[in-house]
């Protein structure tokens, strides 16, 4: 199958390209390199021993999207491209709404023109908001969302639902991720955010490597076993395999799946596991709670297992080992 992967040089996109390549798919990558690096393309070709057609284009430029579809007989699209930092989205809401919505609308309009109607969307568990649950299932409605990044994901989901309602010949899959972490076991690709990391694991790695001085753990007085927040961390390779399963096995129509482990790990547990597995010290301090952080947030991923035959295989230890292996290669 000929598949267009948008944001294919980013963290999740690049790992998905690797898994797609194992299935003898022909992959076209488009990425504007806003939060990725062109050298990732070389790493992907080294891992897979395959060549990929790459477009350094921005999807907000519709004529560029048109060019990709006119030059390639694309059969399906997996859409990762988009701005993704929660904090930045609060500071720059217009930038987030403009980029994430316009790029997706351009993509869908050109797909419609070329009669390409298989679409997998990289959504997020943030669309559930805070509904006071420990585990979130797909039956729950979208909740009250607290930041523009999450709102763009919810708005795109709604756009896709309306598109399907207007034309049910589309096959659309919404994949709601929980907390993607880790790296490829080769150490060649992983998460390397530009600037100060927004997420826990990249921050742990920067402190462990000496690039940052200390990790702040926001609150140790939550109603959890060790007082720190609990999240559902999923190895990025497991997550990537979820996209392959969705492409192969999702039923016709519009489908929604959570991709998570179904198990929670506390912030402190993640730090201590990282230290133990890698025999390295992570300096940390307890800081005040952050506004909007929930005590516990995990996936009910039974639907993905039941319908796609997908479940996570890698452990928290695997996550910590693979992430550090990648970080060491950056030193």
Tab-separated table of C-alpha atoms in Angstrom:
chain	number	residue	atom	x	y	z
A	1	UNK	CA	0.000	0.000	0.000
A	2	UNK	CA	1.200	3.530	-0.779
A	3	UNK	CA	0.884	5.566	2.420
A	4	UNK	CA	1.476	9.266	3.063
A	5	UNK	CA	2.840	9.882	6.570
A	6	UNK	CA	2.606	13.541	7.598
A	7	UNK	CA	5.054	14.581	10.309
A	8	UNK	CA	6.918	11.389	9.445
A	9	UNK	CA	10.268	12.585	10.817
A	10	UNK	CA	8.820	13.454	14.228
A	11	UNK	CA	8.930	11.289	17.344
A	12	UNK	CA	5.869	9.096	16.787
A	13	UNK	CA	5.808	9.475	13.007
A	14	UNK	CA	9.355	8.186	12.527
A	15	UNK	CA	8.774	5.078	14.631
A	16	UNK	CA	5.557	4.404	12.702
A	17	UNK	CA	7.451	4.651	9.407
A	18	UNK	CA	9.775	1.892	10.662
A	19	UNK	CA	6.858	-0.408	11.533
A	20	UNK	CA	5.028	0.338	8.278
A	21	UNK	CA	8.184	-0.441	6.300
A	22	UNK	CA	8.278	-3.951	7.804
A	23	UNK	CA	4.946	-4.656	6.107
A	24	UNK	CA	6.262	-3.915	2.611
A	25	UNK	CA	4.328	-0.671	2.319
A	26	UNK	CA	5.544	2.169	0.097
A	27	UNK	CA	5.867	5.238	2.311
A	28	UNK	CA	5.944	8.912	1.381
A	29	UNK	CA	6.975	11.306	4.147
A	30	UNK	CA	6.083	14.983	4.438
A	31	UNK	CA	7.502	17.092	7.282
A	32	UNK	CA	8.243	20.807	7.608
A	33	UNK	CA	10.984	20.100	10.212
A	34	UNK	CA	9.412	22.493	12.723
A	35	UNK	CA	10.010	20.011	15.549
A	36	UNK	CA	12.138	17.384	13.804
A	37	UNK	CA	15.397	17.049	11.892
A	38	UNK	CA	16.121	15.985	8.332
A	39	UNK	CA	18.887	13.651	9.547
A	40	UNK	CA	16.123	11.394	10.937
A	41	UNK	CA	15.463	10.390	7.305
A	42	UNK	CA	18.980	8.911	7.108
A	43	UNK	CA	18.395	7.063	10.388
A	44	UNK	CA	15.117	5.617	9.081
A	45	UNK	CA	16.828	4.385	5.939
A	46	UNK	CA	19.635	2.877	8.041
A	47	UNK	CA	17.161	1.014	10.285
A	48	UNK	CA	14.878	-0.225	7.503
A	49	UNK	CA	17.423	-0.548	4.664
A	50	UNK	CA	14.862	1.199	2.467
A	51	UNK	CA	14.616	4.554	0.708
A	52	UNK	CA	11.712	6.927	1.295
A	53	UNK	CA	10.398	9.755	-0.839
A	54	UNK	CA	10.527	12.890	1.325
A	55	UNK	CA	8.862	16.276	0.895
A	56	UNK	CA	10.052	19.161	3.054
A	57	UNK	CA	6.693	20.899	2.768
A	58	UNK	CA	4.308	22.709	5.074
A	59	UNK	CA	0.739	21.406	4.906
A	60	UNK	CA	-0.664	24.891	5.528
A	61	UNK	CA	0.374	25.590	1.906
A	62	UNK	CA	-2.386	23.863	0.010
A	63	UNK	CA	-0.604	23.919	-3.344
A	64	UNK	CA	2.187	21.860	-1.769
A	65	UNK	CA	-0.312	19.254	-0.575
A	66	UNK	CA	-1.811	19.179	-4.064
A	67	UNK	CA	1.643	18.576	-5.524
A	68	UNK	CA	2.229	15.527	-3.295
A	69	UNK	CA	-1.054	13.922	-4.346
A	70	UNK	CA	-0.610	14.737	-8.025
A	71	UNK	CA	2.825	13.060	-8.047
A	72	UNK	CA	1.925	9.928	-6.056
A	73	UNK	CA	-0.898	7.410	-6.236
A	74	UNK	CA	-1.573	7.623	-2.469
A	75	UNK	CA	-3.979	5.072	-0.972
A	76	UNK	CA	-4.006	6.057	2.722
A	77	UNK	CA	-2.865	8.900	4.979
A	78	UNK	CA	-1.575	8.762	8.561
A	79	UNK	CA	-1.657	12.298	9.934
A	80	UNK	CA	0.835	13.179	12.686
A	81	UNK	CA	1.840	16.695	11.603
A	82	UNK	CA	0.937	19.464	14.030
A	83	UNK	CA	2.172	21.617	16.874
A	84	UNK	CA	1.993	19.683	20.131
A	85	UNK	CA	3.315	21.563	23.184
A	86	UNK	CA	0.561	22.259	25.731
A	87	UNK	CA	2.339	25.179	27.392
A	88	UNK	CA	3.202	26.847	24.105
A	89	UNK	CA	-0.396	26.438	22.924
A	90	UNK	CA	-1.607	28.418	25.942
A	91	UNK	CA	0.826	31.236	25.104
A	92	UNK	CA	0.259	31.093	21.329
A	93	UNK	CA	-3.316	29.891	20.767
A	94	UNK	CA	-3.761	31.512	17.362
A	95	UNK	CA	-0.611	29.840	16.064
A	96	UNK	CA	-1.907	26.445	17.211
A	97	UNK	CA	-5.422	26.854	15.835
A	98	UNK	CA	-4.105	28.206	12.546
A	99	UNK	CA	-1.452	25.558	11.979
A	100	UNK	CA	-3.217	22.444	13.220
A	101	UNK	CA	-6.626	23.157	11.695
A	102	UNK	CA	-5.578	24.631	8.355
A	103	UNK	CA	-3.042	21.870	7.665
A	104	UNK	CA	-5.666	19.191	8.371
A	105	UNK	CA	-8.369	20.897	6.311
A	106	UNK	CA	-5.990	21.278	3.370
A	107	UNK	CA	-5.073	17.619	3.620
A	108	UNK	CA	-8.697	16.435	3.752
A	109	UNK	CA	-9.793	18.681	0.890
A	110	UNK	CA	-7.025	17.394	-1.370
A	111	UNK	CA	-7.725	13.802	-0.310
A	112	UNK	CA	-11.362	14.282	-1.275
A	113	UNK	CA	-10.364	15.698	-4.650
A	114	UNK	CA	-8.138	12.677	-5.367
A	115	UNK	CA	-10.666	10.213	-3.908
A	116	UNK	CA	-8.285	9.030	-1.174
A	117	UNK	CA	-10.541	8.140	1.744
A	118	UNK	CA	-8.480	6.120	4.245
A	119	UNK	CA	-7.366	8.387	7.070
A	120	UNK	CA	-5.751	7.675	10.441
A	121	UNK	CA	-5.562	10.634	12.806
A	122	UNK	CA	-3.051	11.103	15.596
A	123	UNK	CA	-5.355	12.296	18.361
A	124	UNK	CA	-4.835	12.487	22.111
A	125	UNK	CA	-6.351	11.425	25.412
A	126	UNK	CA	-6.498	15.150	26.219
A	127	UNK	CA	-9.845	15.213	24.382
A	128	UNK	CA	-11.439	13.456	27.377
A	129	UNK	CA	-10.625	16.373	29.694
A	130	UNK	CA	-11.083	15.768	33.407
A	131	UNK	CA	-14.099	13.510	33.917
A	132	UNK	CA	-13.016	12.222	37.326
A	133	UNK	CA	-12.160	8.770	36.022
A	134	UNK	CA	-9.131	6.596	36.713
A	135	UNK	CA	-9.565	4.820	33.365
A	136	UNK	CA	-10.952	6.425	30.233
A	137	UNK	CA	-12.827	4.438	27.581
A	138	UNK	CA	-13.900	5.421	24.072
A	139	UNK	CA	-17.552	5.438	25.164
A	140	UNK	CA	-16.924	8.650	27.099
A	141	UNK	CA	-17.749	11.877	25.311
A	142	UNK	CA	-15.146	14.551	24.768
A	143	UNK	CA	-14.840	16.521	27.978
A	144	UNK	CA	-13.865	20.020	29.071
A	145	UNK	CA	-10.469	20.626	27.484
A	146	UNK	CA	-8.089	22.976	29.255
A	147	UNK	CA	-5.624	24.049	26.535
A	148	UNK	CA	-5.612	25.023	22.843
A	149	UNK	CA	-3.449	22.038	21.833
A	150	UNK	CA	-6.049	19.614	23.166
A	151	UNK	CA	-8.832	21.697	21.683
A	152	UNK	CA	-7.310	21.421	18.193
A	153	UNK	CA	-7.342	17.622	18.563
A	154	UNK	CA	-11.012	17.698	19.632
A	155	UNK	CA	-11.947	20.081	16.802
A	156	UNK	CA	-10.233	17.896	14.212
A	157	UNK	CA	-12.049	14.848	15.597
A	158	UNK	CA	-15.333	16.736	15.165
A	159	UNK	CA	-14.386	17.762	11.611
A	160	UNK	CA	-13.695	14.108	10.794
A	161	UNK	CA	-16.977	12.969	12.347
A	162	UNK	CA	-18.878	15.556	10.294
A	163	UNK	CA	-16.981	14.542	7.157
A	164	UNK	CA	-17.925	10.904	7.695
A	165	UNK	CA	-21.564	11.832	8.377
A	166	UNK	CA	-21.639	13.606	5.021
A	167	UNK	CA	-19.951	10.780	3.118
A	168	UNK	CA	-19.728	7.333	4.716
A	169	UNK	CA	-17.423	6.004	2.007
A	170	UNK	CA	-14.553	7.386	4.123
A	171	UNK	CA	-12.672	5.032	6.454
A	172	UNK	CA	-11.472	7.144	9.366
A	173	UNK	CA	-9.670	5.984	12.501
A	174	UNK	CA	-9.079	8.270	15.490
A	175	UNK	CA	-6.246	7.052	17.710
A	176	UNK	CA	-6.196	8.629	21.165
A	177	UNK	CA	-2.728	8.353	22.694
A	178	UNK	CA	-1.948	8.479	26.369
A	179	UNK	CA	1.759	9.174	27.199
A	180	UNK	CA	4.177	8.085	24.435
A	181	UNK	CA	7.776	7.585	25.629
A	182	UNK	CA	10.885	5.528	24.884
A	183	UNK	CA	12.880	5.132	21.685
A	184	UNK	CA	13.797	2.596	19.013
A	185	UNK	CA	16.025	-0.194	20.354
A	186	UNK	CA	18.734	0.734	17.827
A	187	UNK	CA	19.241	4.054	19.612
A	188	UNK	CA	19.092	5.804	16.242
A	189	UNK	CA	15.705	7.502	16.617
A	190	UNK	CA	13.864	8.767	19.679
A	191	UNK	CA	12.428	11.873	21.294
A	192	UNK	CA	14.653	14.929	20.970
A	193	UNK	CA	12.499	18.029	21.469
A	194	UNK	CA	13.881	21.427	20.576
A	195	UNK	CA	14.436	23.675	23.600
A	196	UNK	CA	13.359	22.811	27.152
A	197	UNK	CA	11.368	19.546	27.153
A	198	UNK	CA	7.663	19.701	27.993
A	199	UNK	CA	7.294	16.046	28.948
A	200	UNK	CA	8.661	13.939	31.791
A	201	UNK	CA	10.902	11.395	30.047
A	202	UNK	CA	12.866	13.839	27.851
A	203	UNK	CA	13.363	16.006	30.934
A	204	UNK	CA	14.636	13.024	32.959
A	205	UNK	CA	17.124	12.245	30.190
A	206	UNK	CA	18.402	15.826	29.963
A	207	UNK	CA	18.994	15.875	33.730
A	208	UNK	CA	20.638	12.423	33.694
A	209	UNK	CA	22.967	13.542	30.890
A	210	UNK	CA	23.867	16.782	32.660
A	211	UNK	CA	22.258	19.049	30.071
A	212	UNK	CA	19.760	20.277	32.672
A	213	UNK	CA	20.455	20.651	36.387
A	214	UNK	CA	17.393	19.289	38.143
A	215	UNK	CA	13.965	17.794	37.508
A	216	UNK	CA	10.952	19.356	39.194
A	217	UNK	CA	8.287	16.888	40.317
A	218	UNK	CA	5.098	18.922	40.574
A	219	UNK	CA	3.383	17.872	43.785
A	220	UNK	CA	3.826	14.887	46.101
A	221	UNK	CA	0.532	15.217	47.963
A	222	UNK	CA	-1.880	13.677	45.434
A	223	UNK	CA	-4.157	10.791	46.536
A	224	UNK	CA	-1.821	8.181	44.987
A	225	UNK	CA	0.464	5.597	46.651
A	226	UNK	CA	3.556	7.842	46.623
A	227	UNK	CA	1.777	11.189	46.311
A	228	UNK	CA	2.928	11.923	42.741
A	229	UNK	CA	0.740	11.900	39.630
A	230	UNK	CA	0.063	8.620	37.853
A	231	UNK	CA	0.044	8.397	34.064
A	232	UNK	CA	-0.308	5.686	31.428
A	233	UNK	CA	3.062	5.556	29.654
A	234	UNK	CA	3.247	3.685	26.342
A	235	UNK	CA	6.430	2.718	24.523
A	236	UNK	CA	6.561	4.547	21.204
A	237	UNK	CA	7.246	1.296	19.311
A	238	UNK	CA	4.084	-0.247	20.754
A	239	UNK	CA	2.251	2.927	19.753
A	240	UNK	CA	3.660	2.753	16.222
A	241	UNK	CA	2.482	-0.846	15.904
A	242	UNK	CA	-0.997	0.350	16.859
A	243	UNK	CA	-1.098	2.430	13.666
A	244	UNK	CA	-0.159	-0.588	11.546
A	245	UNK	CA	-2.910	-2.632	13.214
A	246	UNK	CA	-5.407	0.192	12.636
A	247	UNK	CA	-4.486	0.296	8.960
A	248	UNK	CA	-4.822	-3.472	8.626
A	249	UNK	CA	-7.752	-4.324	10.880
A	250	UNK	CA	-9.963	-1.332	11.704
A	251	UNK	CA	-13.536	-2.015	10.541
A	252	UNK	CA	-15.047	0.056	7.741
A	253	UNK	CA	-16.380	3.439	8.765
A	254	UNK	CA	-15.361	5.756	11.583
A	255	UNK	CA	-13.634	4.144	14.569
A	256	UNK	CA	-12.041	5.448	17.763
A	257	UNK	CA	-9.376	3.613	19.771
A	258	UNK	CA	-7.400	4.394	22.896
A	259	UNK	CA	-3.738	3.458	22.641
A	260	UNK	CA	-2.332	2.984	26.124
A	261	UNK	CA	-1.052	0.239	28.385
A	262	UNK	CA	-4.009	0.359	30.767
A	263	UNK	CA	-1.554	0.552	33.657
A	264	UNK	CA	-0.457	3.591	35.610
A	265	UNK	CA	3.074	4.579	36.648
A	266	UNK	CA	3.737	7.457	39.025
A	267	UNK	CA	6.206	10.224	38.241
A	268	UNK	CA	8.423	9.173	41.155
A	269	UNK	CA	8.238	5.527	40.094
A	270	UNK	CA	9.365	6.460	36.591
A	271	UNK	CA	12.340	8.423	37.976
A	272	UNK	CA	13.463	5.640	40.315
A	273	UNK	CA	13.003	2.973	37.620
A	274	UNK	CA	15.119	5.039	35.221
A	275	UNK	CA	17.861	5.327	37.853
A	276	UNK	CA	17.786	1.605	38.643
A	277	UNK	CA	17.678	0.297	35.078
A	278	UNK	CA	20.405	2.613	33.786
A	279	UNK	CA	22.521	2.937	36.943
A	280	UNK	CA	22.458	6.719	36.656
A	281	UNK	CA	21.428	9.477	39.080
A	282	UNK	CA	18.569	11.879	38.329
A	283	UNK	CA	18.569	14.974	40.530
A	284	UNK	CA	15.042	16.033	41.390
A	285	UNK	CA	13.134	18.293	43.727
A	286	UNK	CA	9.511	18.441	44.788
A	287	UNK	CA	7.799	21.581	43.495
A	288	UNK	CA	4.283	22.966	43.875
A	289	UNK	CA	1.458	21.309	41.992
A	290	UNK	CA	0.772	22.515	38.460
A	291	UNK	CA	-2.672	23.823	37.695
A	292	UNK	CA	-4.726	21.286	35.754
A	293	UNK	CA	-2.695	18.168	36.597
A	294	UNK	CA	-4.914	15.193	37.399
A	295	UNK	CA	-3.958	12.663	40.099
A	296	UNK	CA	-4.424	9.652	37.812
A	297	UNK	CA	-5.109	9.233	34.108
A	298	UNK	CA	-5.040	5.846	32.350
A	299	UNK	CA	-6.440	4.173	29.254
A	300	UNK	CA	-9.062	1.522	28.989
A	301	UNK	CA	-7.498	-0.118	25.928
A	302	UNK	CA	-9.715	-3.208	25.742
A	303	UNK	CA	-11.406	-2.072	22.518
A	304	UNK	CA	-8.088	-1.894	20.635
A	305	UNK	CA	-7.252	-5.400	21.828
A	306	UNK	CA	-10.689	-6.753	20.959
A	307	UNK	CA	-11.013	-5.218	17.483
A	308	UNK	CA	-7.408	-4.725	16.343
A	309	UNK	CA	-5.627	-7.462	18.263
A	310	UNK	CA	-3.293	-4.782	19.650
A	311	UNK	CA	-1.848	-4.413	23.109
A	312	UNK	CA	1.358	-3.052	24.589
A	313	UNK	CA	4.261	-5.470	24.878
A	314	UNK	CA	7.068	-3.356	26.312
A	315	UNK	CA	7.595	-2.582	29.998
A	316	UNK	CA	8.487	0.572	31.916
A	317	UNK	CA	12.009	-0.895	32.200
A	318	UNK	CA	12.164	-1.201	28.394
A	319	UNK	CA	11.017	2.395	28.087
A	320	UNK	CA	13.719	3.672	30.445
A	321	UNK	CA	16.470	1.547	28.873
A	322	UNK	CA	15.640	2.479	25.281
A	323	UNK	CA	15.201	6.175	26.048
A	324	UNK	CA	18.598	6.380	27.767
A	325	UNK	CA	20.262	4.384	24.983
A	326	UNK	CA	19.030	6.997	22.518
A	327	UNK	CA	20.033	9.937	24.734
A	328	UNK	CA	23.581	8.575	25.094
A	329	UNK	CA	23.904	8.587	21.316
A	330	UNK	CA	23.153	12.333	21.361
A	331	UNK	CA	25.993	13.107	23.798
